[in-house]
Amino acid sequence: MKSPFAPPRPIHLGTPWRWLLPVLLVLLFLAVLLWLPWQARQMESNERQEQLIADTLWVEQTIRLELTRNEDALDALRADLVANSLSGAAVQERLAQMLKNGHELQRVLWLDARGRALASSPPGLPAGPALAPDSGGAAQLARDTGNGRYSDPAPATAHGGALMNYHLPIFSGEHYLGSLVATYNLKTLLDETVPWWFAQDNAISLLADDKIVAQRAAAGMGRGVYTHKRPLDLPGASIVLATDSVKSAPRLLPNLLVGSVILLALGLLLSLGALWRDVARRLAAEDALRQQMAFRTAMENSLVTGLRARDLEGRVTYVNPAFCQIVGLPAEELVGKVPPMAYWAPEVMDEYQQRFASVLAGTATPQFETVFQRSDGQRIPVLIFEAPLIGSDGRQTGWMGSILDISDRKRAEDLNRQQQEKLQASARLATMGEISSMLAHELNQPLAAISSYTTGALNVLGRAVGSGAPLDAALLKPALEQASAQAQRAGQIIRSVHEFVKKREPERQQISVQNLVDGIRALIELQARKFFVAIQTHIPPDLPPVSADRMMLEQVLLNLTRNAIEAMAGVAPARRILRIAAAFENGQVTVSVIDRGHGIEPDVAERLFSPFFSTKAEGMGMGLSICRSAIEFHGGTLSHSANPEGGTIFKFALPGQPTPA
C-alpha cells in the first residue's frame, strides 16, 4: 500500500518532446530551402515580366518617335506648299529625301484636291486614283478634321508586309488644296525600330482587330509565359503592339541559394579588392591632379602674358590674372561674356567685329596688333597670338589667345623714331654745312649780276634826268629782266635749302621721281660743279608716282649723289659722270645713282650700312644708315652693286602702281 506521505514520482516530459525542437528546426530549414528558391523564382519571373513591360514601352516610344519624326517632316512640307515657296522639282526632292531618311516608308505622295498624284517618291505617278479604297475613310476624316489621320492597316501583299497610310490635309485658309500621304510598311517599321537584342528574346507583333498584321520573331515564336500588349494610340487607327518572350519560366534548382551565396561572397571579396585598388589609384591620381593644378595655377599667376580662352561661339571661358590686369576688369566680369566685350575700344569696333567673324569661321589671324581699353578709359596697345584649342578627343573646342602688353615697346619705337628724325635733321644740317662755301659762291654770282644790272639801270636813269632827254624804256628792260632772272635763281637756291633743312612730321603724298630730282637739282649741281662732275638723268615720262614723304626721299637722293660725286674726285675728269636713272620693274619704282668712282672694297661693303661706320675722316657714319631706315620706312629696299664700267650703283626701290592705259 502506498503511503500518503511518500514523495510523488517525477514525470519525464523530455522523453516524448526532446526531438520536437530539432524536428521543428529541420522542418523550418527545409521550408526555408523550399520557400526561398520558390520566392527567388517568383521574383525572377516578376522581374522578367517587368523588364518585358519596360522594354515594350521603350519599343512603343521608339515607334511613336519615328512616326512623329515623319509627321513633322510632312507638316513642314505642308507649310512650304501652302506658302507656295517650292517648285515641283523641290517638292520631288523633299519627298525623295523623306523616303531616304525613313526606310519604313513605302511611298510618299502629294495629291491634289481631286486625289490625283502631283508628285511621288519613288518616281512614277500611279495611274488613276492614287489611294486604295481602304484608305479613303482616313483621307476623308483627315479632310473633315483638318488634322493628320492614319488608316487601318491593309492586308499584307505578296511583295511585302501590311501597309498603313498617313493622310495630312493641306488647307489655305478654308480652301482645301489636297493632301500629303505617307505609306508605311509595318514589317519594315518593326525591323527598323525594334533593336536586335530585344528581338532575340521576344516575338514582336502589330495587331489590328486581334489579327497579326506585322511580326518580327528572330528567335522563333514566343512561349506565352511573359507577354504584354500596348496600344500605339495612333489617330484614326487601332493598332496594338504585342510582345511574347521566348523565355520559359525559371527552373527551381535545389542548390540555387547555396551557389548564389558562394558566388556572391566570392564576388563581394573580389569587388572589395578591386574597389580598394581603384580607391587607391583614384586617391593617387587626385593627389597628382591637385599638384598639377597647383603648379599650373602658380605658373599662370606668375605670367605677365595674358591668357584668354574662348569657345567656338566666342564666349570667354577662362582668363588669367595677367589678362585681368591688362584690361582692368575682374575675372567674374569677363568669364561667360560674349562679344562685344567691355575692353573693346570704340574707335576699332569694326575691326573687332570683322576679326571675331573670322574666328567663328575658323580662319583667325594667328598674330596681330590691336588696342584694348581699360576700365578707366586708358588705351593699351597689345599683341595677340591666337591658336586653336584642341580637346582630348582631337576636336577643336575653341580658341586660346596669348595677349602681350606692348606699351613699353610702342614707347621705345616712338623714342627711336624721334631719334631717327633728329639724326636725319642733324644729317641735313651737316650736309648744308659741308656745301655752305659752295652755296655762298653760288649765291654770290646772281647777287653780283643783280648789282651790276641795277647799277647800269641807275646810270641810264641818271643820264636821262641830267640831260633832260626822254627816258628810253628799251634800254632799261633787258637789265631789269636779267636782274629779275638772277633774283629768281638765288631765291630758288634759298628755297631749296630752306625746304631741305626745316623740321616737320613725315607726310606721305604722291610724288613723281622727275619732280623729286628737280626739287634738289640746284643742290646737286652745287656739289657737282665743285668736282667738275657732269650730271645725266634718264627718267621715263610715264613712270608712275610713289607714295612717300618728299623731304625724306630728297635727303636719301642728295646723300647718295653727294657720295657718288665725292667717290669720283680722284678719277680722270673725262670719267666724272653722275647718272640718275629710274624705271618701273615688278610693281616697284627703282631709282639708281650710278658713279664711275673707285668702287667699294668687299670688307667695306659688309659694314657699309652699319651705324657710325664711315670711310671718311670727317664723316659721322650715319648717312647710309639713315638712308636705309628712310627707304624701309616706306616699305622699300636700298642696295648697292658694282658698276660694270667702274664705280658703284646704289639703287632704292619703292612700291608703285602702274599708270592706267
XYZ file of C-alpha atoms in Angstrom:
661
model
C 0.000 0.000 0.000
C 1.358 3.334 -0.950
C 1.980 5.736 1.873
C 0.198 9.052 1.542
C 3.319 10.851 2.741
C 5.605 9.335 0.037
C 7.036 11.941 -2.426
C 5.476 11.948 -5.906
C 7.372 10.277 -8.751
C 8.728 12.861 -11.241
C 7.164 12.937 -14.685
C 9.836 12.636 -17.590
C 8.411 15.248 -20.010
C 11.646 15.411 -22.024
C 11.336 11.870 -23.211
C 8.469 12.425 -25.686
C 9.317 16.121 -26.508
C 13.116 16.055 -26.863
C 13.021 15.596 -30.668
C 10.369 18.203 -31.214
C 12.700 21.225 -31.372
C 15.235 19.614 -33.736
C 12.411 18.375 -35.937
C 10.842 21.816 -35.989
C 14.184 23.352 -36.832
C 14.766 20.848 -39.616
C 11.260 21.420 -40.945
C 11.801 25.142 -40.755
C 15.112 24.785 -42.591
C 13.509 22.607 -45.262
C 10.655 25.050 -45.567
C 13.095 27.881 -45.950
C 15.074 25.882 -48.537
C 11.854 25.250 -50.447
C 10.371 28.729 -49.978
C 13.458 30.754 -50.797
C 14.048 29.185 -54.242
C 10.332 29.476 -54.992
C 10.421 33.084 -53.844
C 13.540 33.687 -55.911
C 11.789 32.064 -58.879
C 8.766 34.300 -58.374
C 10.957 37.367 -58.085
C 12.852 36.414 -61.222
C 9.576 35.795 -63.032
C 8.247 39.181 -61.885
C 11.473 40.879 -62.918
C 11.275 39.293 -66.354
C 7.682 40.433 -66.717
C 8.529 43.955 -65.549
C 11.547 44.086 -67.836
C 9.381 42.917 -70.715
C 6.844 45.657 -69.962
C 9.586 48.296 -69.720
C 11.167 47.134 -72.980
C 7.758 47.080 -74.659
C 7.146 50.655 -73.529
C 10.553 51.625 -74.893
C 9.805 49.992 -78.259
C 6.409 51.694 -78.327
C 8.033 55.064 -77.673
C 10.635 54.379 -80.383
C 7.908 53.589 -82.931
C 5.941 56.691 -81.902
C 9.101 58.800 -82.154
C 9.795 57.547 -85.688
C 6.215 58.196 -86.740
C 6.280 61.652 -85.143
C 9.515 62.497 -86.979
C 7.867 61.711 -90.299
C 4.742 63.637 -89.248
C 6.874 66.702 -88.517
C 8.636 66.406 -91.882
C 5.288 66.223 -93.699
C 3.950 69.146 -91.657
C 6.980 71.260 -92.622
C 6.479 70.325 -96.290
C 2.784 71.253 -95.994
C 3.721 74.692 -94.629
C 6.064 75.277 -97.583
C 3.396 74.144 -100.041
C 0.813 76.500 -98.502
C 3.369 79.329 -98.713
C 3.962 78.316 -102.387
C 7.728 78.561 -101.780
C 8.688 75.283 -103.501
C 8.848 74.294 -107.128
C 7.750 70.906 -108.375
C 11.347 69.698 -108.538
C 11.968 70.885 -104.986
C 8.862 69.017 -103.754
C 10.040 65.865 -105.525
C 13.466 66.242 -103.905
C 11.880 66.676 -100.458
C 9.771 63.557 -100.925
C 12.833 61.591 -102.050
C 14.770 62.805 -99.005
C 11.972 61.640 -96.672
C 11.983 58.235 -98.316
C 15.754 58.067 -97.963
C 15.702 59.021 -94.279
C 12.811 56.720 -93.344
C 13.315 53.154 -94.578
C 9.938 52.193 -93.127
C 8.207 54.415 -95.713
C 6.951 52.544 -98.769
C 5.834 55.624 -100.690
C 5.194 59.365 -100.210
C 2.578 61.150 -102.354
C 1.410 64.707 -102.948
C -2.236 64.662 -104.023
C -4.385 67.464 -105.352
C -7.928 68.214 -104.167
C -9.309 65.511 -106.535
C -6.977 62.846 -105.235
C -4.693 62.870 -108.257
C -0.952 62.469 -107.652
C 1.137 65.581 -108.300
C 4.441 64.181 -107.050
C 5.567 60.803 -105.813
C 8.582 59.123 -104.332
C 9.737 56.712 -105.595
C 9.237 58.366 -109.016
C 6.431 57.186 -111.203
C 2.937 58.506 -110.570
C 0.195 55.866 -110.229
C -2.419 55.709 -112.937
C -5.932 56.635 -111.866
C -6.741 57.325 -108.212
C -3.638 57.430 -106.059
C -5.241 55.920 -102.940
C -6.532 52.447 -102.275
C -10.248 52.204 -101.371
C -9.472 51.096 -97.812
C -7.649 54.430 -97.230
C -10.490 56.662 -98.307
C -12.142 56.817 -94.914
C -8.976 58.043 -93.220
C -8.422 60.596 -96.001
C -11.977 61.946 -95.617
C -11.649 62.073 -91.818
C -8.353 63.968 -92.135
C -10.007 66.439 -94.525
C -13.000 66.940 -92.215
C -10.909 67.494 -89.086
C -8.004 69.325 -90.706
C -5.514 67.076 -88.873
C -3.400 64.110 -89.877
C -5.027 60.658 -89.652
C -3.785 57.071 -90.032
C -5.718 54.446 -91.950
C -6.296 50.928 -90.724
C -3.586 48.530 -91.951
C -4.230 46.995 -95.344
C -3.737 43.234 -95.741
C -0.235 42.013 -96.478
C 0.681 41.737 -100.147
C 2.853 39.239 -101.934
C 5.595 41.861 -102.266
C 5.814 42.867 -98.598
C 4.076 43.288 -95.271
C 0.877 45.086 -94.379
C 0.662 48.747 -95.363
C -0.716 51.728 -93.456
C -1.294 55.243 -94.809
C -0.925 58.581 -93.042
C -3.021 61.410 -94.521
C -2.142 65.058 -93.886
C -4.602 67.568 -95.442
C -3.405 70.826 -96.985
C -5.568 73.919 -96.466
C -5.033 77.532 -97.484
C -7.412 79.302 -95.163
C -10.613 77.297 -95.624
C -9.758 76.177 -99.150
C -8.738 72.525 -99.476
C -5.674 72.163 -101.702
C -5.001 68.451 -101.419
C -3.047 66.194 -99.074
C 0.254 64.511 -98.363
C 0.161 60.728 -97.965
C 2.896 58.581 -96.429
C 2.580 54.811 -96.808
C 4.261 52.680 -94.123
C 5.363 49.076 -94.438
C 4.603 47.788 -90.942
C 7.028 44.864 -91.242
C 9.858 47.291 -92.168
C 8.749 49.601 -89.350
C 9.298 46.786 -86.832
C 12.626 45.818 -88.407
C 13.890 49.428 -88.249
C 12.696 50.397 -84.767
C 12.991 47.184 -82.726
C 16.591 46.642 -81.572
C 18.205 43.325 -82.308
C 18.770 42.456 -78.676
C 15.060 42.791 -77.944
C 14.095 40.763 -81.000
C 16.447 37.955 -79.920
C 14.421 37.421 -76.741
C 10.902 38.310 -77.848
C 8.460 37.918 -80.695
C 7.066 41.375 -81.528
C 3.763 41.742 -83.365
C 1.453 44.515 -84.508
C -2.233 43.593 -84.091
C -5.285 45.089 -85.747
C -8.637 43.643 -84.595
C -6.605 40.935 -82.763
C -5.072 39.882 -86.063
C -1.354 39.961 -86.725
C -0.546 42.462 -89.485
C 3.226 42.528 -88.952
C 5.604 40.436 -86.882
C 9.293 40.156 -86.068
C 10.377 36.858 -84.464
C 14.120 36.497 -84.878
C 14.355 33.749 -82.242
C 11.098 31.993 -83.039
C 7.589 32.268 -81.644
C 7.019 33.217 -78.003
C 6.229 30.713 -75.295
C 3.233 32.619 -73.900
C 4.778 32.882 -70.407
C 5.767 36.559 -70.439
C 3.513 38.677 -72.638
C 2.421 42.297 -72.833
C 0.214 44.390 -75.089
C 0.474 48.143 -75.589
C -1.786 50.222 -77.870
C 0.117 52.610 -80.132
C -2.651 55.217 -79.834
C -2.448 56.436 -83.448
C -5.114 58.946 -84.520
C -7.522 57.152 -86.818
C -6.067 53.627 -86.426
C -6.308 50.995 -83.681
C -3.006 49.153 -83.616
C -1.678 47.205 -80.650
C 1.987 46.366 -80.011
C 2.223 42.831 -78.576
C 5.345 41.149 -77.230
C 5.762 37.472 -76.339
C 9.007 36.366 -74.735
C 10.761 33.234 -75.967
C 11.951 32.540 -72.410
C 10.281 29.907 -70.310
C 9.593 30.108 -66.607
C 12.761 29.899 -64.464
C 13.583 26.427 -63.179
C 13.732 25.663 -59.489
C 17.284 24.492 -58.680
C 17.920 22.988 -55.174
C 21.414 24.397 -54.930
C 20.443 27.814 -56.253
C 20.755 29.601 -52.934
C 23.971 27.852 -51.912
C 25.624 28.541 -55.195
C 24.293 32.094 -55.188
C 25.638 32.723 -51.673
C 29.075 31.315 -52.551
C 29.216 33.246 -55.804
C 28.039 36.414 -54.108
C 30.609 36.002 -51.329
C 33.416 35.454 -53.822
C 32.161 38.313 -55.925
C 31.973 40.525 -52.866
C 35.574 39.744 -51.929
C 36.744 40.362 -55.457
C 34.718 43.559 -55.610
C 36.169 44.752 -52.310
C 39.689 44.053 -53.556
C 39.029 45.815 -56.867
C 37.329 48.678 -55.037
C 40.282 49.061 -52.655
C 42.713 49.100 -55.575
C 40.518 51.551 -57.518
C 40.201 53.839 -54.495
C 43.981 53.783 -54.002
C 44.546 54.648 -57.657
C 41.920 57.380 -57.540
C 43.496 58.929 -54.442
C 46.924 58.871 -56.098
C 45.506 60.358 -59.292
C 43.625 63.053 -57.374
C 46.774 63.938 -55.421
C 48.785 64.184 -58.645
C 45.997 66.238 -60.199
C 45.950 68.621 -57.236
C 49.711 69.057 -57.516
C 49.432 69.678 -61.246
C 46.605 72.161 -60.718
C 48.560 73.971 -58.016
C 51.651 74.072 -60.248
C 49.642 75.313 -63.236
C 47.822 77.911 -61.165
C 51.104 79.195 -59.704
C 52.653 79.277 -63.173
C 49.662 81.121 -64.701
C 49.547 83.604 -61.811
C 53.239 84.379 -62.279
C 52.921 85.064 -66.008
C 52.977 88.600 -67.354
C 51.329 87.318 -70.542
C 47.549 87.467 -70.528
C 45.731 84.228 -71.345
C 42.165 84.115 -72.668
C 40.210 81.034 -73.743
C 37.041 81.207 -75.841
C 34.657 78.535 -77.065
C 33.551 78.144 -80.665
C 30.748 80.696 -80.111
C 33.189 83.355 -78.891
C 32.184 83.085 -75.214
C 35.073 83.696 -72.786
C 35.666 80.553 -70.719
C 38.899 81.424 -68.918
C 41.185 84.376 -68.173
C 44.315 84.537 -66.027
C 45.251 87.347 -63.599
C 47.627 88.928 -66.112
C 44.786 89.377 -68.628
C 42.570 90.901 -65.921
C 45.374 93.312 -65.063
C 45.799 94.313 -68.724
C 42.104 95.156 -69.232
C 41.486 96.375 -65.675
C 38.468 94.081 -65.097
C 37.972 91.181 -62.637
C 37.556 87.639 -63.933
C 33.883 87.413 -62.904
C 33.061 90.282 -65.293
C 34.810 88.527 -68.210
C 34.117 84.782 -67.948
C 30.891 83.779 -69.676
C 30.612 87.005 -71.682
C 30.119 87.125 -75.443
C 31.158 89.927 -77.837
C 31.077 92.869 -77.881
C 33.463 92.874 -74.908
C 33.819 95.626 -72.327
C 37.512 96.118 -73.171
C 36.958 96.776 -76.897
C 37.913 100.335 -77.836
C 35.097 102.207 -79.667
C 37.368 103.532 -82.437
C 38.324 100.000 -83.586
C 34.952 98.330 -83.010
C 34.519 97.451 -86.705
C 37.948 95.808 -86.747
C 36.993 93.737 -83.690
C 33.731 92.622 -85.299
C 35.455 91.548 -88.530
C 38.148 89.652 -86.646
C 35.533 87.965 -84.415
C 33.621 86.854 -87.517
C 36.818 85.287 -88.882
C 37.333 83.477 -85.543
C 33.848 81.961 -85.737
C 34.576 80.942 -89.337
C 37.725 79.139 -88.182
C 40.116 81.479 -90.022
C 41.515 83.516 -87.149
C 44.668 85.557 -87.779
C 47.424 83.831 -85.758
C 49.161 87.102 -84.812
C 48.007 90.721 -84.891
C 48.234 94.016 -83.020
C 45.256 95.946 -81.693
C 44.194 98.252 -78.877
C 42.328 97.385 -75.657
C 40.513 99.885 -73.467
C 40.955 99.570 -69.712
C 38.079 100.156 -67.329
C 39.460 103.658 -66.605
C 39.403 104.563 -70.324
C 43.172 104.168 -70.910
C 44.148 102.639 -74.275
C 46.577 99.716 -74.102
C 48.336 98.517 -77.303
C 48.516 94.714 -77.268
C 49.970 91.932 -79.402
C 47.675 88.874 -79.656
C 48.569 85.321 -80.656
C 45.566 83.065 -81.460
C 45.743 79.258 -81.625
C 43.063 76.513 -81.817
C 42.123 74.881 -78.505
C 42.085 71.107 -79.084
C 40.274 68.743 -76.704
C 41.369 65.278 -75.589
C 39.327 63.734 -78.429
C 41.278 65.678 -81.047
C 38.429 68.044 -81.930
C 38.636 71.810 -81.673
C 36.681 73.184 -78.724
C 37.600 76.846 -79.003
C 40.471 79.319 -79.244
C 43.320 80.151 -76.865
C 44.821 83.629 -77.048
C 48.052 84.997 -75.565
C 47.989 88.756 -75.031
C 51.126 90.869 -74.551
C 51.049 94.458 -73.328
C 53.343 96.222 -75.822
C 53.046 99.717 -74.338
C 56.784 99.756 -73.489
C 57.683 98.569 -76.980
C 55.496 101.232 -78.568
C 57.115 103.914 -76.404
C 60.538 102.599 -77.405
C 59.520 102.673 -81.081
C 58.277 106.256 -80.721
C 61.519 107.240 -78.991
C 63.545 105.516 -81.714
C 61.521 107.295 -84.396
C 62.139 110.631 -82.701
C 65.855 109.839 -82.517
C 65.865 108.914 -86.192
C 64.167 112.202 -87.035
C 66.759 114.104 -85.007
C 69.571 112.211 -86.734
C 68.044 112.984 -90.121
C 67.752 116.668 -89.201
C 71.359 116.647 -87.985
C 72.459 114.935 -91.180
C 70.673 117.573 -93.280
C 72.279 120.391 -91.303
C 75.664 118.711 -91.640
C 75.110 118.437 -95.383
C 74.269 122.123 -95.577
C 77.381 122.918 -93.525
C 79.537 120.941 -95.936
C 78.185 122.780 -99.005
C 77.918 126.217 -97.322
C 81.031 127.540 -99.096
C 79.699 126.369 -102.466
C 76.292 127.836 -101.573
C 77.884 131.224 -100.785
C 79.774 131.149 -104.084
C 76.630 130.144 -105.975
C 74.586 132.946 -104.401
C 77.411 135.476 -104.966
C 77.120 135.143 -108.743
C 73.408 136.070 -109.062
C 73.779 138.770 -106.405
C 76.755 140.310 -108.243
C 74.825 140.142 -111.511
C 71.811 141.815 -109.867
C 74.101 144.572 -108.547
C 75.649 145.135 -111.998
C 72.290 145.241 -113.810
C 70.715 147.608 -111.253
C 73.810 149.894 -111.338
C 73.582 150.072 -115.115
C 69.855 150.869 -114.886
C 70.549 153.631 -112.367
C 73.255 155.133 -114.653
C 70.795 155.205 -117.554
C 68.218 156.900 -115.346
C 70.846 159.427 -114.120
C 71.922 160.393 -117.640
C 68.318 160.793 -118.705
C 67.490 163.021 -115.745
C 70.704 165.113 -116.122
C 70.207 165.765 -119.833
C 66.502 166.235 -119.661
C 66.080 163.816 -122.551
C 63.118 161.421 -122.572
C 63.758 158.036 -120.911
C 64.162 155.112 -123.314
C 62.442 152.098 -121.705
C 64.059 149.753 -124.188
C 67.435 150.447 -122.564
C 66.166 149.558 -119.045
C 64.090 146.465 -119.913
C 66.972 143.979 -120.642
C 68.856 144.996 -117.488
C 65.766 144.664 -115.292
C 64.816 141.298 -116.842
C 68.315 139.935 -116.220
C 68.220 141.205 -112.627
C 64.795 139.531 -112.103
C 66.061 136.222 -113.509
C 69.132 136.284 -111.269
C 66.927 137.123 -108.247
C 64.665 134.134 -109.042
C 67.729 131.930 -109.335
C 69.003 132.993 -105.929
C 65.508 132.598 -104.434
C 65.210 129.068 -105.814
C 68.528 128.133 -104.200
C 67.450 129.619 -100.867
C 64.026 127.872 -101.025
C 65.680 124.526 -101.759
C 67.933 124.926 -98.732
C 65.026 126.026 -96.541
C 62.803 123.107 -97.578
C 65.655 120.693 -97.095
C 66.643 121.706 -93.555
C 63.286 122.593 -91.986
C 61.875 120.109 -89.447
C 58.393 118.651 -89.845
C 56.451 115.408 -89.374
C 56.607 112.796 -92.175
C 53.765 113.298 -94.657
C 53.087 110.802 -97.441
C 51.951 112.150 -100.789
C 52.036 111.130 -104.442
C 55.448 112.184 -105.782
C 56.895 111.751 -109.244
C 60.584 110.919 -109.497
C 61.111 113.738 -112.016
C 59.731 116.367 -109.594
C 61.814 114.848 -106.810
C 65.035 115.295 -108.813
C 64.066 118.790 -109.969
C 63.447 119.864 -106.360
C 67.062 119.290 -105.314
C 68.786 119.694 -108.698
C 70.240 123.048 -107.609
C 71.857 121.472 -104.529
C 73.183 118.538 -106.579
C 74.658 120.874 -109.174
C 76.391 122.903 -106.433
C 78.362 119.831 -105.376
C 78.893 118.613 -108.943
C 80.485 121.896 -110.095
C 82.981 121.765 -107.229
C 84.362 118.450 -108.543
C 83.689 119.127 -112.250
C 81.162 116.276 -112.466
C 78.651 116.075 -115.299
C 75.076 115.054 -114.418
C 72.917 112.855 -116.643
C 69.292 111.881 -115.882
C 67.271 109.098 -117.504
C 63.690 109.207 -116.137
C 60.852 107.858 -118.322
C 57.955 110.333 -118.705
C 55.340 107.606 -117.988
C 56.952 106.498 -114.727
C 54.204 106.042 -112.070
C 54.366 108.135 -108.884
C 55.215 106.751 -105.431
C 53.500 107.408 -102.094
C 56.245 108.832 -99.876
C 57.468 111.765 -97.783
C 59.224 114.235 -100.131
C 61.741 115.515 -97.555
C 62.941 112.010 -96.624
C 63.393 110.954 -100.270
C 65.182 114.227 -101.073
C 67.601 113.556 -98.204
C 68.229 109.999 -99.481
C 68.814 111.150 -103.063
C 71.024 114.079 -102.009
C 73.113 111.826 -99.744
C 73.595 109.199 -102.470
C 74.520 111.774 -105.142
C 76.976 113.529 -102.810
C 78.700 110.189 -102.043
C 78.828 109.414 -105.764
C 80.330 112.858 -106.590
C 82.965 112.558 -103.851
C 83.799 108.985 -104.991
C 84.829 110.384 -108.426
C 87.136 113.085 -107.042
C 90.234 111.005 -107.790
C 89.388 109.767 -111.281
C 90.095 111.378 -114.626
C 87.849 114.378 -115.433
C 86.508 112.634 -118.535
C 85.104 109.821 -116.387
C 83.360 112.097 -113.892
C 79.797 111.404 -114.996
C 76.936 111.006 -112.500
C 73.869 109.235 -113.833
C 70.421 109.254 -112.170
C 68.146 106.637 -113.753
C 64.640 105.412 -112.882
C 62.481 102.529 -114.069
C 59.318 100.543 -113.194
C 60.097 96.860 -112.521
C 57.938 94.129 -110.926
C 55.464 96.585 -109.449
C 58.199 98.809 -107.959
C 59.714 102.133 -108.927
C 63.516 101.877 -108.802
C 65.887 104.863 -108.704
C 69.605 104.242 -109.418
C 72.514 106.581 -108.631
C 75.478 105.467 -110.788
C 79.046 106.742 -110.482
C 82.385 105.825 -112.078
C 84.465 106.248 -108.944
C 86.845 103.978 -107.103
C 84.161 101.458 -106.078
C 83.670 99.716 -102.717
C 86.043 97.173 -101.247
C 84.494 93.811 -100.088
C 85.452 94.339 -96.417
C 83.875 97.811 -96.521
C 80.716 96.534 -98.262
C 79.918 94.227 -95.321
C 79.683 97.187 -92.917
C 78.539 99.833 -95.344
C 75.067 100.352 -93.802
C 76.174 99.930 -90.172
C 75.608 102.993 -87.946
C 78.717 105.092 -87.127
C 80.820 103.375 -89.794
C 82.415 105.732 -92.313
C 85.344 105.711 -94.740
C 85.632 109.500 -94.483
C 87.839 111.066 -91.851
C 85.256 113.768 -91.109
C 82.141 111.604 -91.613
C 79.683 110.644 -88.841
C 78.898 107.220 -90.331
C 75.118 107.815 -90.218
C 74.335 108.845 -93.807
C 73.739 105.441 -95.414
C 72.171 104.057 -92.218
C 69.649 106.909 -92.234
C 69.026 106.375 -95.955
C 68.243 102.681 -95.458
C 65.912 103.467 -92.499
C 64.082 106.080 -94.590
C 63.596 103.703 -97.530
C 62.455 100.824 -95.259
C 60.038 103.255 -93.578
C 58.314 103.497 -96.976
C 58.271 99.706 -97.439
C 61.172 99.681 -99.909
C 64.740 98.396 -100.095
C 68.156 100.035 -100.547
C 71.010 98.058 -102.106
C 74.280 98.559 -103.961
C 76.252 96.709 -106.621
C 79.389 97.171 -108.690
C 79.175 99.238 -111.888
C 80.452 97.203 -114.872
C 82.029 100.440 -116.207
C 83.776 101.022 -112.891
C 82.368 102.540 -109.749
C 79.196 101.733 -107.796
C 75.437 101.623 -108.376
C 73.189 102.493 -105.424
C 69.555 101.564 -106.050
C 66.443 102.044 -103.944
C 63.044 100.532 -104.817
C 59.623 101.751 -103.628
C 56.163 100.271 -104.191
C 54.384 101.922 -107.109
C 51.237 101.497 -109.165
C 51.369 101.424 -112.968
C 49.630 104.291 -114.712
C 46.296 103.151 -116.275
C 46.392 102.873 -120.045
